[in-house]
Amino acid sequence: MTAIPTFTGDANPYGGGDPYADYRTADFPFTHHANLADRRLGAGVIAANDEFFAQRENLLVPGRPEFDPEHFGHKGKIMDGWETRRRRGASADHPWPTAEDHDWALVRLGAPGVVRGVVVDTAHFRGNYPQAVSVEGVSFPGTPSPEELLADNVKWTTLVPRTPVGGHAANGFAVSVEQRFTHLRVNQHPDGGIARLRVYGEVVPDPAWLAALGTFDVVALENGGQAEDASNLFYSPATNSIQPGRARVMHECWETRRRRDRGHDWIRYRLAAQSEIRAIEIDTAYLKGNAAGWASVSVRNGENGEWAEVLPRTRLQPDTNHRFVLGTAAIATHARIDIYPDGGIARLRLHGSLTEEGGARLAERYQTLGR
């Protein structure tokens, strides 16, 4: 496996023009996973010890951070990120912060799961970024308050040890802890600013909750579904097609580039667990001139199962939610949507319930990863 690129030290002071011209970034091997800290999944920054210059909530804002060199307020430069004040020592004889001094923010993951990688983005923080960062995780039942999470008896697990980072850079860290987490604590040593936080991983739903729901969307990201592969990701990620809610704009959909051949595009999904599918929705909301012309849906049961078509190639309308009730329920662990010849869809919903086998396997994984 290729080593994760690392960035350290200051970036150059902003000299005008494109603020991203000297931004340091790389292709990280874990970003194909879902962002567990996505606001669309319900993630939030629920507390921070300091946010003097810039609000903690900026950490999870979708899209890249923006920079306005003329934007100042009563407290100083206004940054698109989370920024704390400068730490000082205890006295004139010791004006420097101690080695243990640090600032922190508590992040509630939108969907609890196994973390595969973290990106701490210091875009536009060129000389005011933290010297180092660390990230810890905990699995806490229910909806705990910040005070409950910070109690002395709560045991936090290190996901990213204290590591130097660079300014104006995407600092990526692979995580290898096989455990389910609900909350993270992001630490910056000793102080400074972080523009964005992205937490990539696999959703691990609570099987008792899914069992209580009975019928639910078995491919939804928040229920543990995954977009495993896709033919084309030119305009947007395939994961968009299983996000919560309806798309509000076209960039929240899955859209492919225009084909100039006789092929077609597709997405392959892994379901939450083995499920019985009884109904399908294909939504083309906000895709008015770019909607797929036709679509079909196939499923398979098991990694080596044969694909079976459950919805034949069907004409799609732009900006429309299409609903189909299956004549016979389909037992499956995977699904695939094929669109013809190209274009996109906003959402795919596969309504059904876990089989007895699927529920048992999901419960076993949930217990193995811990609560």
Coordinates of C-alpha atoms in Angstrom, one line a residue:
M1 CA 0.0 0.0 0.0
T2 CA 1.3 3.5 -0.9
A3 CA 2.3 5.6 2.1
I4 CA 0.0 8.4 3.1
P5 CA 1.5 11.7 1.9
T6 CA 2.3 14.0 4.8
F7 CA 2.7 17.8 4.9
T8 CA 4.4 19.8 7.6
G9 CA 5.4 23.5 8.1
D10 CA 4.0 26.8 7.0
A11 CA 2.6 27.5 3.6
N12 CA 3.7 30.7 1.9
P13 CA 1.8 33.9 2.9
Y14 CA -1.1 34.6 0.6
G15 CA 0.2 36.7 -2.2
G16 CA -3.0 37.4 -4.2
G17 CA -4.8 35.5 -7.0
D18 CA -6.1 32.0 -6.6
P19 CA -5.8 31.1 -2.9
Y20 CA -5.7 27.4 -3.8
A21 CA -2.8 27.8 -6.2
D22 CA -0.3 26.5 -3.6
Y23 CA -2.6 24.3 -1.6
R24 CA -1.1 20.9 -0.7
T25 CA -3.2 17.8 -1.2
A26 CA -3.1 14.2 -2.4
D27 CA -5.3 11.3 -3.3
F28 CA -5.9 9.4 -0.1
P29 CA -6.8 5.6 -0.3
F30 CA -9.8 5.8 2.0
T31 CA -11.9 8.6 0.5
H32 CA -14.1 6.1 -1.5
H33 CA -15.8 5.4 1.8
A34 CA -18.7 7.5 3.1
N35 CA -18.1 10.6 5.1
L36 CA -19.5 9.6 8.5
A37 CA -19.2 13.3 9.6
D38 CA -21.5 14.5 6.9
R39 CA -24.2 17.0 8.0
R40 CA -26.7 15.3 5.7
L41 CA -26.4 12.2 7.9
G42 CA -26.9 14.3 11.1
A43 CA -23.4 14.9 12.1
G44 CA -22.6 17.9 14.3
V45 CA -19.9 19.6 16.3
I46 CA -21.5 19.6 19.7
A47 CA -18.9 21.4 21.8
A48 CA -15.4 23.0 21.8
N49 CA -13.3 24.5 24.5
D50 CA -12.6 27.6 22.4
E51 CA -13.8 29.1 19.2
F52 CA -12.7 32.7 19.6
F53 CA -11.9 33.5 16.0
A54 CA -14.0 31.1 14.0
Q55 CA -17.0 28.8 14.9
R56 CA -16.6 25.1 15.5
E57 CA -19.5 24.3 13.2
N58 CA -17.5 25.3 10.1
L59 CA -15.5 22.0 10.5
L60 CA -18.4 20.0 8.9
V61 CA -19.6 22.5 6.3
P62 CA -19.9 20.8 2.8
G63 CA -17.6 22.0 0.1
R64 CA -14.2 23.4 0.2
P65 CA -13.3 26.3 2.5
E66 CA -13.5 29.8 1.0
F67 CA -11.0 32.6 1.6
D68 CA -11.7 36.4 1.5
P69 CA -8.6 38.4 2.2
E70 CA -10.6 41.5 3.0
H71 CA -13.0 39.9 5.5
F72 CA -12.2 41.1 9.0
G73 CA -14.3 41.5 12.1
H74 CA -14.0 42.9 15.6
K75 CA -11.9 40.0 16.7
G76 CA -9.6 39.9 13.7
K77 CA -9.4 37.9 10.4
I78 CA -12.6 35.9 9.8
M79 CA -11.7 32.4 8.6
D80 CA -13.9 29.6 7.1
G81 CA -13.0 27.0 9.7
W82 CA -12.6 26.5 13.5
E83 CA -10.0 28.7 15.0
T84 CA -9.0 29.2 18.6
R85 CA -7.1 32.1 20.3
R86 CA -3.3 32.0 20.9
R87 CA -2.4 30.1 24.0
R88 CA -0.1 31.7 26.6
G89 CA 2.0 30.3 29.4
A90 CA 1.4 30.8 33.1
S91 CA 3.8 33.8 33.7
A92 CA 6.3 36.2 32.2
D93 CA 9.0 33.7 33.1
H94 CA 7.2 30.9 31.2
P95 CA 5.2 32.7 28.5
W96 CA 4.9 29.6 26.3
P97 CA 2.1 26.9 26.4
T98 CA 3.1 23.6 28.0
A99 CA 3.5 20.4 26.0
E100 CA 0.1 19.2 27.2
D101 CA -1.9 22.3 26.3
H102 CA -4.3 21.8 23.5
D103 CA -7.8 22.8 22.2
W104 CA -10.5 20.3 21.4
A105 CA -13.8 19.9 19.6
L106 CA -16.4 17.1 20.1
V107 CA -18.0 15.7 16.9
R108 CA -21.1 13.5 16.8
L109 CA -20.9 11.3 13.8
G110 CA -24.0 11.4 11.6
A111 CA -23.8 7.6 11.2
P112 CA -21.9 5.5 13.7
G113 CA -19.4 3.2 12.1
V114 CA -15.8 2.0 11.6
V115 CA -13.5 4.8 10.7
R116 CA -11.1 4.0 7.9
G117 CA -9.5 7.5 7.5
V118 CA -9.5 11.1 8.6
V119 CA -8.7 14.3 6.7
V120 CA -7.8 17.3 8.8
D121 CA -7.9 20.2 6.3
T122 CA -6.0 23.4 7.1
A123 CA -6.8 25.2 3.9
H124 CA -6.0 29.0 4.2
F125 CA -4.5 28.5 7.7
R126 CA -1.0 29.3 6.5
G127 CA 0.7 30.5 9.7
N128 CA -2.1 29.9 12.2
Y129 CA -2.6 26.2 11.9
P130 CA -1.9 23.8 14.8
Q131 CA 1.5 22.4 15.3
A132 CA 0.0 18.9 15.6
V133 CA -3.3 17.2 15.8
S134 CA -4.7 14.0 17.3
V135 CA -8.1 12.3 17.0
E136 CA -9.9 10.0 19.6
G137 CA -13.1 8.1 19.3
V138 CA -15.7 6.6 21.6
S139 CA -18.9 4.6 21.3
F140 CA -21.6 6.0 23.6
P141 CA -25.2 4.8 23.6
G142 CA -28.1 7.2 23.2
T143 CA -27.7 10.9 22.8
P144 CA -25.1 12.0 25.3
S145 CA -24.4 15.6 26.3
P146 CA -20.9 17.0 26.1
E147 CA -20.6 16.8 29.9
E148 CA -21.4 13.0 29.7
L149 CA -18.8 12.5 27.0
L150 CA -16.1 14.4 28.9
A151 CA -16.7 12.5 32.2
D152 CA -13.7 11.0 33.8
N153 CA -15.0 7.4 33.5
V154 CA -15.4 7.6 29.7
K155 CA -12.6 5.7 27.9
W156 CA -11.5 7.3 24.6
T157 CA -9.6 5.3 21.9
T158 CA -6.8 6.9 19.9
L159 CA -7.5 6.9 16.2
V160 CA -4.8 9.3 15.1
P161 CA -1.9 9.8 17.6
R162 CA -0.4 13.3 18.1
T163 CA 1.1 14.0 14.6
P164 CA 2.6 17.2 13.1
V165 CA 0.6 18.7 10.3
G166 CA 1.1 21.4 7.6
G167 CA -0.6 24.6 7.0
H168 CA -2.8 25.2 3.9
A169 CA -2.9 21.4 3.3
A170 CA -5.2 18.3 3.4
N171 CA -3.6 16.2 6.1
G172 CA -4.8 12.6 5.7
F173 CA -4.5 9.8 8.2
A174 CA -5.4 6.1 7.7
V175 CA -7.1 4.5 10.7
S176 CA -6.9 0.7 11.4
V177 CA -9.0 0.4 14.6
E178 CA -11.7 -2.2 14.1
Q179 CA -14.4 -0.7 16.4
R180 CA -17.7 1.1 16.0
F181 CA -17.6 4.8 17.0
T182 CA -20.4 7.3 17.6
H183 CA -18.3 10.4 18.6
L184 CA -14.8 11.8 17.9
R185 CA -12.7 14.3 19.9
V186 CA -10.4 16.3 17.6
N187 CA -7.5 17.9 19.3
Q188 CA -5.2 20.6 18.0
H189 CA -1.8 21.1 19.8
P190 CA -1.4 23.7 21.2
D191 CA -3.9 25.9 19.4
G192 CA -4.7 27.3 15.9
G193 CA -7.2 26.6 13.2
I194 CA -8.6 23.7 11.2
A195 CA -10.8 24.5 8.1
R196 CA -12.6 21.1 7.6
L197 CA -12.8 17.7 9.1
R198 CA -13.8 14.6 7.0
V199 CA -14.2 11.2 8.6
Y200 CA -14.3 8.3 6.1
G201 CA -15.6 4.9 7.0
E202 CA -18.3 2.2 7.0
V203 CA -21.7 2.7 8.6
V204 CA -22.5 0.1 11.2
P205 CA -26.3 0.4 12.1
D206 CA -27.9 -0.8 15.2
P207 CA -29.7 -4.0 14.3
A208 CA -32.3 -3.6 17.0
W209 CA -33.3 -0.3 15.5
L210 CA -33.6 -1.8 12.0
A211 CA -35.6 -4.7 13.3
A212 CA -38.0 -2.3 15.1
L213 CA -38.5 -0.4 11.8
G214 CA -39.5 -3.5 10.0
T215 CA -39.6 -2.2 6.4
F216 CA -36.9 0.4 5.6
D217 CA -34.5 1.4 2.7
V218 CA -32.0 -1.5 2.8
V219 CA -29.5 0.3 0.5
A220 CA -29.6 3.7 2.3
L221 CA -26.2 5.0 3.5
E222 CA -27.6 5.7 7.0
N223 CA -28.8 2.1 7.3
G224 CA -25.4 0.6 6.3
G225 CA -25.7 0.4 2.5
Q226 CA -22.6 1.1 0.5
A227 CA -21.9 2.2 -3.1
E228 CA -19.1 -0.3 -3.8
D229 CA -18.2 0.7 -7.4
A230 CA -19.5 2.7 -10.4
S231 CA -18.7 3.0 -14.0
N232 CA -18.2 6.8 -13.9
L233 CA -17.6 9.4 -11.2
F234 CA -16.8 12.4 -13.4
Y235 CA -19.3 14.9 -11.9
S236 CA -20.2 13.4 -8.6
P237 CA -19.8 10.4 -6.2
A238 CA -22.0 7.4 -6.5
T239 CA -22.7 7.6 -2.7
N240 CA -24.9 10.6 -3.5
S241 CA -27.5 8.2 -4.8
I242 CA -28.1 6.7 -1.3
Q243 CA -27.9 9.9 0.8
P244 CA -30.8 10.8 3.1
G245 CA -33.6 12.9 1.8
R246 CA -34.3 14.1 -1.7
A247 CA -31.6 15.9 -3.7
R248 CA -32.0 19.7 -3.5
V249 CA -29.7 20.6 -6.4
M250 CA -28.1 18.7 -9.2
H251 CA -24.7 18.4 -7.6
E252 CA -26.3 16.3 -4.8
C253 CA -27.2 13.6 -7.5
W254 CA -25.0 11.0 -9.3
E255 CA -24.2 12.3 -12.8
T256 CA -21.9 10.8 -15.4
R257 CA -20.0 12.4 -18.2
R258 CA -21.6 12.2 -21.7
R259 CA -20.9 8.9 -23.5
R260 CA -19.7 8.8 -27.1
D261 CA -19.9 5.0 -27.4
R262 CA -22.5 2.2 -27.3
G263 CA -21.9 1.5 -23.6
H264 CA -23.9 2.4 -20.5
D265 CA -23.3 3.4 -16.9
W266 CA -23.9 1.7 -13.6
I267 CA -23.5 1.6 -9.8
R268 CA -23.0 -1.5 -7.7
Y269 CA -24.2 -1.5 -4.1
R270 CA -23.8 -3.6 -1.0
L271 CA -27.0 -3.8 1.1
A272 CA -27.1 -3.3 4.9
A273 CA -27.3 -7.1 5.1
Q274 CA -29.2 -9.9 3.3
S275 CA -32.6 -8.4 2.7
E276 CA -36.0 -9.1 1.1
I277 CA -36.7 -6.3 -1.4
R278 CA -40.3 -5.5 -2.2
A279 CA -40.3 -2.1 -3.7
I280 CA -38.0 0.2 -5.7
E281 CA -37.8 4.0 -6.1
I282 CA -35.6 5.7 -8.7
D283 CA -35.6 9.5 -8.3
T284 CA -34.3 11.9 -11.0
A285 CA -34.9 15.1 -9.0
Y286 CA -33.2 18.2 -10.4
L287 CA -31.9 16.2 -13.4
K288 CA -33.9 17.9 -16.1
G289 CA -31.6 17.6 -19.1
N290 CA -29.2 15.1 -17.7
A291 CA -31.5 12.4 -16.3
A292 CA -30.8 8.8 -17.5
G293 CA -33.0 7.8 -20.4
W294 CA -33.7 4.3 -19.1
A295 CA -32.8 2.2 -16.0
S296 CA -32.9 -1.4 -14.9
V297 CA -32.2 -2.9 -11.4
S298 CA -30.6 -6.3 -10.7
V299 CA -29.7 -8.1 -7.5
R300 CA -27.6 -11.0 -6.4
N301 CA -27.4 -13.0 -3.2
G302 CA -23.9 -13.5 -1.9
E303 CA -20.5 -12.4 -3.2
N304 CA -20.6 -15.1 -5.9
G305 CA -24.3 -15.1 -6.7
E306 CA -25.7 -14.7 -10.2
W307 CA -27.2 -11.3 -11.1
A308 CA -31.0 -11.4 -11.6
E309 CA -32.9 -8.6 -13.1
V310 CA -35.8 -7.5 -10.9
L311 CA -36.7 -4.3 -12.7
P312 CA -36.4 -4.5 -16.5
R313 CA -35.1 -1.6 -18.6
T314 CA -37.7 1.1 -18.0
R315 CA -38.1 4.6 -19.4
L316 CA -37.3 7.4 -16.9
Q317 CA -38.7 10.9 -16.8
P318 CA -36.6 13.9 -15.8
D319 CA -37.0 15.5 -12.4
T320 CA -39.4 12.7 -11.3
N321 CA -39.6 10.1 -8.6
H322 CA -40.5 6.7 -10.1
R323 CA -42.0 3.9 -7.9
F324 CA -42.2 0.2 -8.6
V325 CA -43.7 -2.6 -6.5
L326 CA -42.1 -6.0 -7.2
G327 CA -44.4 -8.8 -8.1
T328 CA -42.2 -11.2 -6.2
A329 CA -39.9 -10.2 -3.3
A330 CA -36.2 -10.5 -4.1
I331 CA -33.6 -11.9 -1.6
A332 CA -30.3 -10.1 -2.0
T333 CA -27.1 -8.9 -0.5
H334 CA -26.1 -6.7 -3.4
A335 CA -27.9 -4.6 -6.0
R336 CA -26.9 -2.8 -9.2
I337 CA -28.6 -0.1 -11.2
D338 CA -27.8 0.2 -14.9
I339 CA -28.6 3.5 -16.7
Y340 CA -28.9 3.9 -20.4
P341 CA -26.9 5.3 -22.1
D342 CA -25.6 7.9 -19.5
G343 CA -26.8 10.8 -17.4
G344 CA -27.7 10.3 -13.8
I345 CA -30.1 9.6 -11.0
A346 CA -30.7 11.5 -7.8
R347 CA -31.6 8.6 -5.5
L348 CA -32.1 4.9 -5.5
R349 CA -34.4 3.4 -2.7
L350 CA -34.8 -0.3 -2.1
H351 CA -37.6 -0.9 0.4
G352 CA -37.7 -4.1 2.3
S353 CA -36.6 -5.8 5.5
L354 CA -33.7 -8.0 6.8
T355 CA -34.0 -11.7 6.4
E356 CA -33.4 -13.9 9.4
E357 CA -29.9 -14.6 8.2
G358 CA -29.2 -11.0 7.4
G359 CA -30.4 -9.8 10.8
A360 CA -28.2 -12.5 12.6
R361 CA -25.1 -11.5 10.6
L362 CA -25.6 -7.8 11.2
A363 CA -26.1 -8.4 15.0
E364 CA -22.9 -10.5 15.1
R365 CA -20.9 -7.7 13.4
Y366 CA -22.4 -5.1 15.7
Q367 CA -21.4 -7.1 18.8
T368 CA -18.0 -7.8 17.5
L369 CA -17.2 -4.1 16.8
G370 CA -18.6 -3.2 20.3
R371 CA -21.2 -0.7 21.3

